[in-house]
XYZ file of C-alpha atoms in Angstrom:
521
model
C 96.671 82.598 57.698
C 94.731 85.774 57.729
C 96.519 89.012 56.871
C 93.594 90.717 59.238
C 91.291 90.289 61.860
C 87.695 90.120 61.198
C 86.398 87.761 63.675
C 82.900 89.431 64.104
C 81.169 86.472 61.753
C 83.029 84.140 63.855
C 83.043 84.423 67.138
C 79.827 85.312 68.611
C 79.935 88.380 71.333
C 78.596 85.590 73.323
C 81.752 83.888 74.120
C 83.284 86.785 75.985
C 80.622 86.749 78.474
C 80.946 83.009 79.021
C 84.470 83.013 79.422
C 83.988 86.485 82.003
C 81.314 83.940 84.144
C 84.168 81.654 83.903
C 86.788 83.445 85.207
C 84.906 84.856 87.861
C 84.074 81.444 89.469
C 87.641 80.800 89.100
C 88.639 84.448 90.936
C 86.025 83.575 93.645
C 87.176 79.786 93.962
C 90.450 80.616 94.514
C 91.724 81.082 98.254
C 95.601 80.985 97.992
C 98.649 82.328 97.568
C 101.214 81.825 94.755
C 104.186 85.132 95.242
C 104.326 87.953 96.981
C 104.430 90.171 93.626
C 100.827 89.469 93.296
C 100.066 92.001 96.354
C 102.900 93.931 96.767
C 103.632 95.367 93.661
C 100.299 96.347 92.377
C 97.140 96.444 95.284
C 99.648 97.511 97.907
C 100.433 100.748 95.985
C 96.889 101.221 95.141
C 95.731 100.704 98.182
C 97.986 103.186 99.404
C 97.380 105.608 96.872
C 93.603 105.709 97.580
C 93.144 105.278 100.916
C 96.613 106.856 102.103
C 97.580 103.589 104.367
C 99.890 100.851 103.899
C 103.593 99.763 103.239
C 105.386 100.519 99.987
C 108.457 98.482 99.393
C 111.675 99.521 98.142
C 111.047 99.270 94.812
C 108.511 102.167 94.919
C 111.056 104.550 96.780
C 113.384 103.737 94.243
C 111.293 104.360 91.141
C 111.919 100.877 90.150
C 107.883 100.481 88.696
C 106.119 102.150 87.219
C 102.622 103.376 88.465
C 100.766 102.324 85.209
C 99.664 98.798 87.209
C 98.351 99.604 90.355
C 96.919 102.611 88.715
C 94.470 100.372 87.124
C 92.976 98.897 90.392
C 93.603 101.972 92.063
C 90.969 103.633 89.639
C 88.792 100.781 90.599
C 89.118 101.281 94.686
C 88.463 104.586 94.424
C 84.834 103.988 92.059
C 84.106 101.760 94.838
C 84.285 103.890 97.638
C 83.614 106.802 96.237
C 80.711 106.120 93.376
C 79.395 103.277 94.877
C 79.734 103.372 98.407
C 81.567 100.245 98.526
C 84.050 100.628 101.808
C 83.794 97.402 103.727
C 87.246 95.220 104.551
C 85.436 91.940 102.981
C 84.437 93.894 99.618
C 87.596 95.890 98.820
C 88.988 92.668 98.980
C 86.956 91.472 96.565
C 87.047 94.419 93.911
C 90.393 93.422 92.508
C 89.891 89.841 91.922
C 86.624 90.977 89.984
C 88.424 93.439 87.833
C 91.275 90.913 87.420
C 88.797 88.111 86.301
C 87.650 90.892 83.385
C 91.776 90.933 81.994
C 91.844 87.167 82.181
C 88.514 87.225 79.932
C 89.915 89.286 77.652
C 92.889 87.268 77.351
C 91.219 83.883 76.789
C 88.878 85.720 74.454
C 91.795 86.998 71.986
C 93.264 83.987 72.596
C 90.235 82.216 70.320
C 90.781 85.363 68.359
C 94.445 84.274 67.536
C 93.334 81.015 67.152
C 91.271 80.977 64.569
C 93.061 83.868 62.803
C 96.236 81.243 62.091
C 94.492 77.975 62.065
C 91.111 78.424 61.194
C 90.896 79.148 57.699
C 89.391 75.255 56.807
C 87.693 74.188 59.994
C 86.918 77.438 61.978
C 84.340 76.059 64.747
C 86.772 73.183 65.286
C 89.313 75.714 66.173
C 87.268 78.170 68.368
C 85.846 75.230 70.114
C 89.642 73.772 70.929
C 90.920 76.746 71.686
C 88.399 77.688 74.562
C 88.562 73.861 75.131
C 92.199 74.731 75.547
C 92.666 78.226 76.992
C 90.312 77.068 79.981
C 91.024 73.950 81.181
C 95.140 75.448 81.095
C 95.574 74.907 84.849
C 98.400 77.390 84.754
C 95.548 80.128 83.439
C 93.324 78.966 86.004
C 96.059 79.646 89.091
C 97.596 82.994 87.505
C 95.164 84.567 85.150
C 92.878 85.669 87.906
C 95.869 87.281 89.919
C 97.186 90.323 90.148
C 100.451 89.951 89.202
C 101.887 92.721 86.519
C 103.029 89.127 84.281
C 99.013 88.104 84.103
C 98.467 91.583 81.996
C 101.299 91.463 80.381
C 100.674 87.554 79.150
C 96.692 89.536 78.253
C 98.299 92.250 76.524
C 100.603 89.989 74.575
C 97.493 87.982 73.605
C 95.482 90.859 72.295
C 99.002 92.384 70.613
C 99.643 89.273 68.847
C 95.756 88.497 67.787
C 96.038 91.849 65.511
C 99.749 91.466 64.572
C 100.745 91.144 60.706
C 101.694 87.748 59.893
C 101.735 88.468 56.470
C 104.224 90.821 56.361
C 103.380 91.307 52.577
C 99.919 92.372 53.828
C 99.464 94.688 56.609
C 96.363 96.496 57.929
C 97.710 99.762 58.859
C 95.181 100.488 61.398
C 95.402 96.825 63.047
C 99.294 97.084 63.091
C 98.985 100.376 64.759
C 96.399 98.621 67.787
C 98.991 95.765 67.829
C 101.715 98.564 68.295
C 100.196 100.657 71.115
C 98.584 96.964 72.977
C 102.370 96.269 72.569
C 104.279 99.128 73.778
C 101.725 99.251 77.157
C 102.864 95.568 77.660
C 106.278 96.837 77.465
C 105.407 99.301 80.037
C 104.072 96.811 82.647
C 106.902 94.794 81.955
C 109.921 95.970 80.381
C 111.304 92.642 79.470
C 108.447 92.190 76.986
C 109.993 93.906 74.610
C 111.835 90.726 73.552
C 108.804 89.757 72.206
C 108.088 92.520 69.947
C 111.666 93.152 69.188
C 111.953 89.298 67.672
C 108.423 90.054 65.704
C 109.021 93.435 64.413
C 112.885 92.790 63.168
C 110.967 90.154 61.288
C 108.769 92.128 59.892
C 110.973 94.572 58.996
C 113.097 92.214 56.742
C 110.376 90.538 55.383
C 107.990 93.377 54.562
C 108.088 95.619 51.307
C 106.847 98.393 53.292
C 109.733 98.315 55.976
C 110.082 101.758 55.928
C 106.664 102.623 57.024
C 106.137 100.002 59.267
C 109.406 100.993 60.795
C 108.436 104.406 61.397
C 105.085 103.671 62.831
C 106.407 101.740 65.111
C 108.736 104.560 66.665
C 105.934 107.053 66.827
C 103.669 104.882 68.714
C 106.436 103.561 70.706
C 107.522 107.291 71.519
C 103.452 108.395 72.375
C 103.098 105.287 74.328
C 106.010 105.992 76.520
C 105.824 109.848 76.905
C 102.472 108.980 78.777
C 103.451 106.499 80.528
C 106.560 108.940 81.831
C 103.528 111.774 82.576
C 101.706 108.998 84.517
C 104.902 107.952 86.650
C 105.846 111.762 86.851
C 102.236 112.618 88.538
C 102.709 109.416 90.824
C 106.451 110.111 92.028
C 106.202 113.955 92.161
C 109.533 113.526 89.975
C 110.916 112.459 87.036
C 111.776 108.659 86.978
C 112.207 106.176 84.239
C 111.541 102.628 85.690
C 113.131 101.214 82.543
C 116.549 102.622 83.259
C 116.304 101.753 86.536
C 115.026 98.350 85.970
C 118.095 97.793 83.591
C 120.772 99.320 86.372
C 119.287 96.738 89.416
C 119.438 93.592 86.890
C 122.076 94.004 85.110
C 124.486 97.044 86.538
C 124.157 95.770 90.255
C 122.869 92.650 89.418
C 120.648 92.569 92.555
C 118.009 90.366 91.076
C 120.293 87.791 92.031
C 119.389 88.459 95.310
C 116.016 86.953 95.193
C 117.836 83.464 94.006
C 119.279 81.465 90.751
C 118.430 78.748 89.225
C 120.520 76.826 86.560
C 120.195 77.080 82.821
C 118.035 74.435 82.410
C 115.631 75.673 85.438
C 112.848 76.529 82.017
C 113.503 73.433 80.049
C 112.737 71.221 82.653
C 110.727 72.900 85.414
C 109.180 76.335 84.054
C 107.484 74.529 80.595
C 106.303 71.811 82.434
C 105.123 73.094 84.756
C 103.321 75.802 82.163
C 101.694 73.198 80.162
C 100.881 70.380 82.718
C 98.946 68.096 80.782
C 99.341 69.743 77.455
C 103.517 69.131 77.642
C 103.313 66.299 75.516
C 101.194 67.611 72.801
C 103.362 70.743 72.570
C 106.530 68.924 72.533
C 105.464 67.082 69.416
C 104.015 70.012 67.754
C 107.203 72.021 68.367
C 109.206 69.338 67.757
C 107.059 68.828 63.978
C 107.431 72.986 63.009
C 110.843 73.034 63.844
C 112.611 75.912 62.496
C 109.924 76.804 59.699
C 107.793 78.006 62.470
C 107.850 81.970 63.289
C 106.161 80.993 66.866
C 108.564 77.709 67.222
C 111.211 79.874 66.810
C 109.648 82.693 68.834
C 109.375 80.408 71.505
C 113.139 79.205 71.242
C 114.424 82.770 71.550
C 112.724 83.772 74.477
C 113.067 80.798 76.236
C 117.444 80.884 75.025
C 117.400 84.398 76.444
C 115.485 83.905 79.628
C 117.554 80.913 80.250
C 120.615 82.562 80.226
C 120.097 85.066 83.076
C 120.667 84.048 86.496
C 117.081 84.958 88.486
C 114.394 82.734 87.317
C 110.940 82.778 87.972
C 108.587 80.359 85.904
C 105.706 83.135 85.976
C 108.387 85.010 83.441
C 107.183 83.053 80.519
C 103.583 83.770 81.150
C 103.841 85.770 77.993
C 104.833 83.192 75.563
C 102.111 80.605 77.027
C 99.400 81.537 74.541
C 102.183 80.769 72.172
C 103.074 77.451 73.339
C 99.013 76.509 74.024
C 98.996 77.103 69.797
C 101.014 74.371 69.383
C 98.985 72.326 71.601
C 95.667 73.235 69.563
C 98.007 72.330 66.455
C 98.847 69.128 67.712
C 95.732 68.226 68.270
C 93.870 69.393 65.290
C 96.336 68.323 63.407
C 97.604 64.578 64.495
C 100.655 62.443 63.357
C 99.493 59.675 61.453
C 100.772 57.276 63.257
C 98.398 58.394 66.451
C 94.485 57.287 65.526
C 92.843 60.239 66.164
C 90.123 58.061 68.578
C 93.660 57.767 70.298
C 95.033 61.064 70.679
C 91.060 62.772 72.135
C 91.558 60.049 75.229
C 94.842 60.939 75.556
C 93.959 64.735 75.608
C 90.836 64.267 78.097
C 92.921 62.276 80.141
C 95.811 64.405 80.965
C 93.038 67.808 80.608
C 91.326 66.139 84.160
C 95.265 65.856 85.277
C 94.940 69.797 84.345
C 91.940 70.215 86.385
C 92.611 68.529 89.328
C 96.017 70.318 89.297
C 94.061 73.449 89.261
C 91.558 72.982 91.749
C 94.385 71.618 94.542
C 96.578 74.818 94.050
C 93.436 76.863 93.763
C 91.696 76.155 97.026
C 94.184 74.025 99.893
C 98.178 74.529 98.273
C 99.431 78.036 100.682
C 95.336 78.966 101.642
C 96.270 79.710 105.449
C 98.396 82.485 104.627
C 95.412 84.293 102.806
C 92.782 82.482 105.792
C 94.772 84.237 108.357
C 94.411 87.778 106.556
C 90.697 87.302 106.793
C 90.353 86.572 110.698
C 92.694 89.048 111.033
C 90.506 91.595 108.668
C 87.493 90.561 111.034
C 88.555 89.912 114.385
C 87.854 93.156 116.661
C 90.092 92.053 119.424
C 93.375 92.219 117.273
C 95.009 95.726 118.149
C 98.322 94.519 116.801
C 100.187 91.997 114.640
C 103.296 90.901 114.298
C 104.709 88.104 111.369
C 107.901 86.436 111.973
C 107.691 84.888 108.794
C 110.083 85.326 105.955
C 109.475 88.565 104.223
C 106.010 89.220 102.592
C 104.994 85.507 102.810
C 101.132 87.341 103.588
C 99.327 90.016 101.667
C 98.884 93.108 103.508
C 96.441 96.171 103.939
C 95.003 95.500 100.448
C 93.747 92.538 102.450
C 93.697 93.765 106.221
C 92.087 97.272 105.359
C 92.181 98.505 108.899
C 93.347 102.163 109.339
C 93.709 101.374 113.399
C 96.884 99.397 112.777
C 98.805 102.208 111.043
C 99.765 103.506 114.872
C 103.683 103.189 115.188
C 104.701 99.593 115.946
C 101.035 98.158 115.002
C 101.904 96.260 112.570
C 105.123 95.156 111.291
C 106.905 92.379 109.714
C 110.427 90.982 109.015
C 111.499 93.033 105.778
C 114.000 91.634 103.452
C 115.775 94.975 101.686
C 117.969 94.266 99.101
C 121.754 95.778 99.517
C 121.799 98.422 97.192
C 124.606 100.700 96.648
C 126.782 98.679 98.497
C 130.163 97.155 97.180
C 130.915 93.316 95.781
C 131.966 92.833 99.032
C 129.059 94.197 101.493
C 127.039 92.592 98.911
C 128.226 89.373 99.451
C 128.221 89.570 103.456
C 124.884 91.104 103.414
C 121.946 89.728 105.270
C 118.489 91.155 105.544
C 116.152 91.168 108.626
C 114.543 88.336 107.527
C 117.566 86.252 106.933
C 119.054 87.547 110.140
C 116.222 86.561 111.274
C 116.072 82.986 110.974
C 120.012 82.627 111.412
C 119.116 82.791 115.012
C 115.512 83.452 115.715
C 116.188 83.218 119.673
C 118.894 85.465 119.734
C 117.520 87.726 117.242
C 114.133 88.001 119.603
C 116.731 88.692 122.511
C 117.958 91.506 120.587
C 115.482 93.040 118.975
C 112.101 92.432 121.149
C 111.562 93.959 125.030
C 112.275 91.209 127.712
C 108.929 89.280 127.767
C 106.487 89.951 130.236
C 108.067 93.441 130.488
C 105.577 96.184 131.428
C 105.157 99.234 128.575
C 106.810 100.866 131.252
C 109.815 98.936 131.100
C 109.763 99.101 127.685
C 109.578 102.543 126.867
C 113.308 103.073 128.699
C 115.042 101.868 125.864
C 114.132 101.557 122.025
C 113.377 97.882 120.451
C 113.098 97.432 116.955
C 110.301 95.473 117.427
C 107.073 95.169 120.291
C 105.426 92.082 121.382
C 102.095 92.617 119.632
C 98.721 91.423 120.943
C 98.651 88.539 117.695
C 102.211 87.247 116.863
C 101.687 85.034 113.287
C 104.211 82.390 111.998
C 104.098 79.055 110.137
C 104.216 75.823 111.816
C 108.160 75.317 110.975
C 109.407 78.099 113.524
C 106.740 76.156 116.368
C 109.891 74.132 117.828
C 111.673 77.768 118.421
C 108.819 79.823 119.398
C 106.795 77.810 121.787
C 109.574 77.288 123.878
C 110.745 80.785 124.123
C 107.293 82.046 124.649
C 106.680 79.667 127.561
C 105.229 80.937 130.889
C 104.443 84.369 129.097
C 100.733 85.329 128.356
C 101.043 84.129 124.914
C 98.979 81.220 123.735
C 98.095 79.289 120.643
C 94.651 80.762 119.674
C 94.208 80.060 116.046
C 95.818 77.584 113.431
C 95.208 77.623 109.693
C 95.969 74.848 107.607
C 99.049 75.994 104.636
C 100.447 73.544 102.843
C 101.615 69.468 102.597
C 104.767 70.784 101.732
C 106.772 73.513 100.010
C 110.086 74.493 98.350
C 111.165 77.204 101.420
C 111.488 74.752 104.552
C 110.790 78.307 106.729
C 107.165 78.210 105.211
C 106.074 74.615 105.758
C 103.063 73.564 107.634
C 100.157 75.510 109.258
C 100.019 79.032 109.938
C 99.525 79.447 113.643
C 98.325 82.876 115.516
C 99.793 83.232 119.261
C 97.046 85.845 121.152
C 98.279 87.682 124.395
């Protein structure tokens, strides 16, 4: 194990231009949707920052994020349009998922970095080669790395942070510690739960170093510079002083309103969110994890984060992201370095059988699994006779001007969807009575129309005598499950089917099954 990184001998420059090629293909190939977050909390805000259109959910009136994320593509929308002319709908959809396949380059890159830093000391082109081998054919990489979700950086940052950490904590490079310091403290900023990470690593340290005092010290002044900016950057965005953190802490665990968005049991990582992060490579890390046991820093890295996340209440599988170039060690280990009892003729057909299982995963979640809700943003994007939309879908189940980019739909009414608000400030007991639109929604969808929507085939005269929440727009856009409500109640009205967009074969929310089908009026 290397006390430093000195990988320029190594690992040609090369690489990081194959693996950028790569992950471009992948960000072009890819044609679906995974969760909402991947929109709405980063190119929505930029969007809206740089072209001064577009919907901001709570969490940005409440000073929930911070700005440090969407700033990043926001920089790159406004080179675009502004440097080099590029304003089209079809392109500024485009310029994220190109800057996005850049971080997921970087990641895989340090990722061979990290690699061959711990195990390559013997057989280094073995290890590069496995760990590319590895890092892309990971068919949870190939459906997250390219998107914009704030966990894809963070799992990048992690990567880099950990690929210049000290594992000899008897011999530390002052000015690599530092890097792995301030690539740590901006993961912490993009997500404030990474900190469990660093916290495990650097208490380590600490007791394990002879320089404990310095390192300790270090750590607080980059920790301190790292986070003053980031509270000038937020300040600049907000017009006020926030600190996401704090509020991050107060919704999760004060009001506990992450509970909102669903629980899961205590075993929902054990036996769901690993699995379903490894794929093929689950059996391979199992035995290596199983082999290290508690000797292991990174075993019992792993174990930590996993105990903690575990024992909260809101799970999301995408929250171990971080630890995945962790576990995906342990898979290189395992294979590198077989039991004896497994030939090793034995264990390469048993890797290159379950890696296709990885890449047919990959490509089916990649192009067909939830595509219609991102093919119906496109004919939407480029269909001159839509003057307004409505989606009576569950609550961001679409991207939205990031991917529509159409100022003439910001008129009142234009465009709207069901929102789903969480109850904040509200007591244990509104709390617990509380439904949003969307929910309200689909209690009742007829009555809720009744309600809520003009009488159909009322004239805009007729309508403009009393307020609705909602208009009947010229495009109304739902998925296939609501058909046996809607086609009824829209019956002898100008409304008809005019496009249908193939979704999914199936889903875990029964609201979002099937097609997604456009009504035109």
């Amino acid at each position: 194990m290397s006390s430093s990184v000195s990988f320029s001998n190594v690992i040609p420059p090369t690489l990081f231009f194959g693996f950028v090629v790569f992950r471009l293909c992948n960000s072009f190939l890819t044609r679906t949707f995974f969760q909402p977050d991947e929109y709405w909390q980063s190119l929505e805000p930029a969007h809206n920052l740089v072209y001064g259109y577009g919907y901001l959910t709570w969490e940005w009136r409440e000073g929930l994020r911070s700005a440090a994320h969407p700033l990043i593509f926001a920089a790159f929308y406004w080179l675009a349009s502004n440097v080099f002319g590029v304003s089209s709908p079809d392109a500024i959809v485009w310029v994220p998922k190109i800057v996005q396949a850049v971080i997921a380059a970087i990641g895989d890159f340090y990722f061979c970095v990290l690699a061959v830093r711990l195990y390559g000391k013997d057989h280094t082109k073995d290890v590069l080669w496995w760990a590319g081998f590895i890092t892309v054919g990971s068919a949870f990489n190939f459906y997250v790395s390219i998107r914009t979700f704030s966990n894809s950086l963070e799992m990048v940052l992690t990567t880099v942070g950990l690929a210049y950490w000290p594992w000899n904590p008897k011999l530390i490079n002052w000015k690599q510690y530092t890097l792995a310091l301030l690539i740590a403290s901006a993961s912490c900023v993009f997500r404030p739960a990474n900190a469990l990470i660093w916290l495990f690593l650097g208490l380590s340290l600490l007791v394990r170093s002879p320089n404990r005092v310095k390192a300790a010290f270090l750590a607080l002044a980059v920790v301190g510079a790292v986070f003053s900016i980031n509270f000038g950057i937020d300040y600049l965005y907000y017009g006020r002083p926030v600190f996401p953190i704090i509020k991050f802490l107060e919704f999760n665990l004060l009001q506990s309103l992450s509970h909102f968005y669903g629980t899961s049991p205590w075993h929902y990582y054990l036996f769901q969110g690993i699995p379903l992060l490894l794929i093929g490579y689950l059996p391979f890390t199992v035995i290596e994890l199983t082999r290290s046991g508690f000797r292991s820093q990174i075993t019992n890295l792993i174990l930590f984060i996993v105990v903690v996340y575990s024992s909260l209440r809101h799970k999301e599988f995408r929250f171990l992201y971080p630890i995945l170039p962790l576990l995906h060690l342990k898979t290189l280990s395992a294979f590198l370095y077989p039991l004896p009892q497994l030939a090793k003729y034995a264990t390469k057909t048993v890797f290159f059988s379950l890696y296709v299982l990885n890449i047919i995963v990959a490509v089916f979640f990649n192009t067909y699994h939830q595509r219609g809700v991102i093919d119906v943003m496109e004919y939407l994007r480029n269909n001159d006779h839509v003057k307004s939309v409505g989606f009576l879908m569950p609550c961001h189940s679409t991207p939205w001007q990031s991917h529509l980019h159409r100022p003439d739909l910001e008129q009142p009414n234009a465009l709207w969807f069901l929102t789903c608000e969480p109850p904040i400030n509200m007591s244990k007991e509104e709390r617990e009575a509380y439904l949003d639109v969307s929910d309200q929604f689909y209690e009742n969808p007829t009555e809720f129309m009744s309600v809520h929507f003009p009488p159909l085939n009322s004239t805009d005269e007729d309508q403009s005598e009393k307020t609705y929440t909602y208009t009947w727009p010229s495009h109304l856009v739902f998925f296939e499950a609501l058909e046996p409500t809607i086609k009824p109640y829209l019956k002898s009205t100008k409304y008809y089917e005019c496009s249908r967009f193939f979704n999914s074969y199936f889903h875990e929310d029964s609201r979002r099954v099937g097609d997604v089908i456009v009504y035109c009026k």
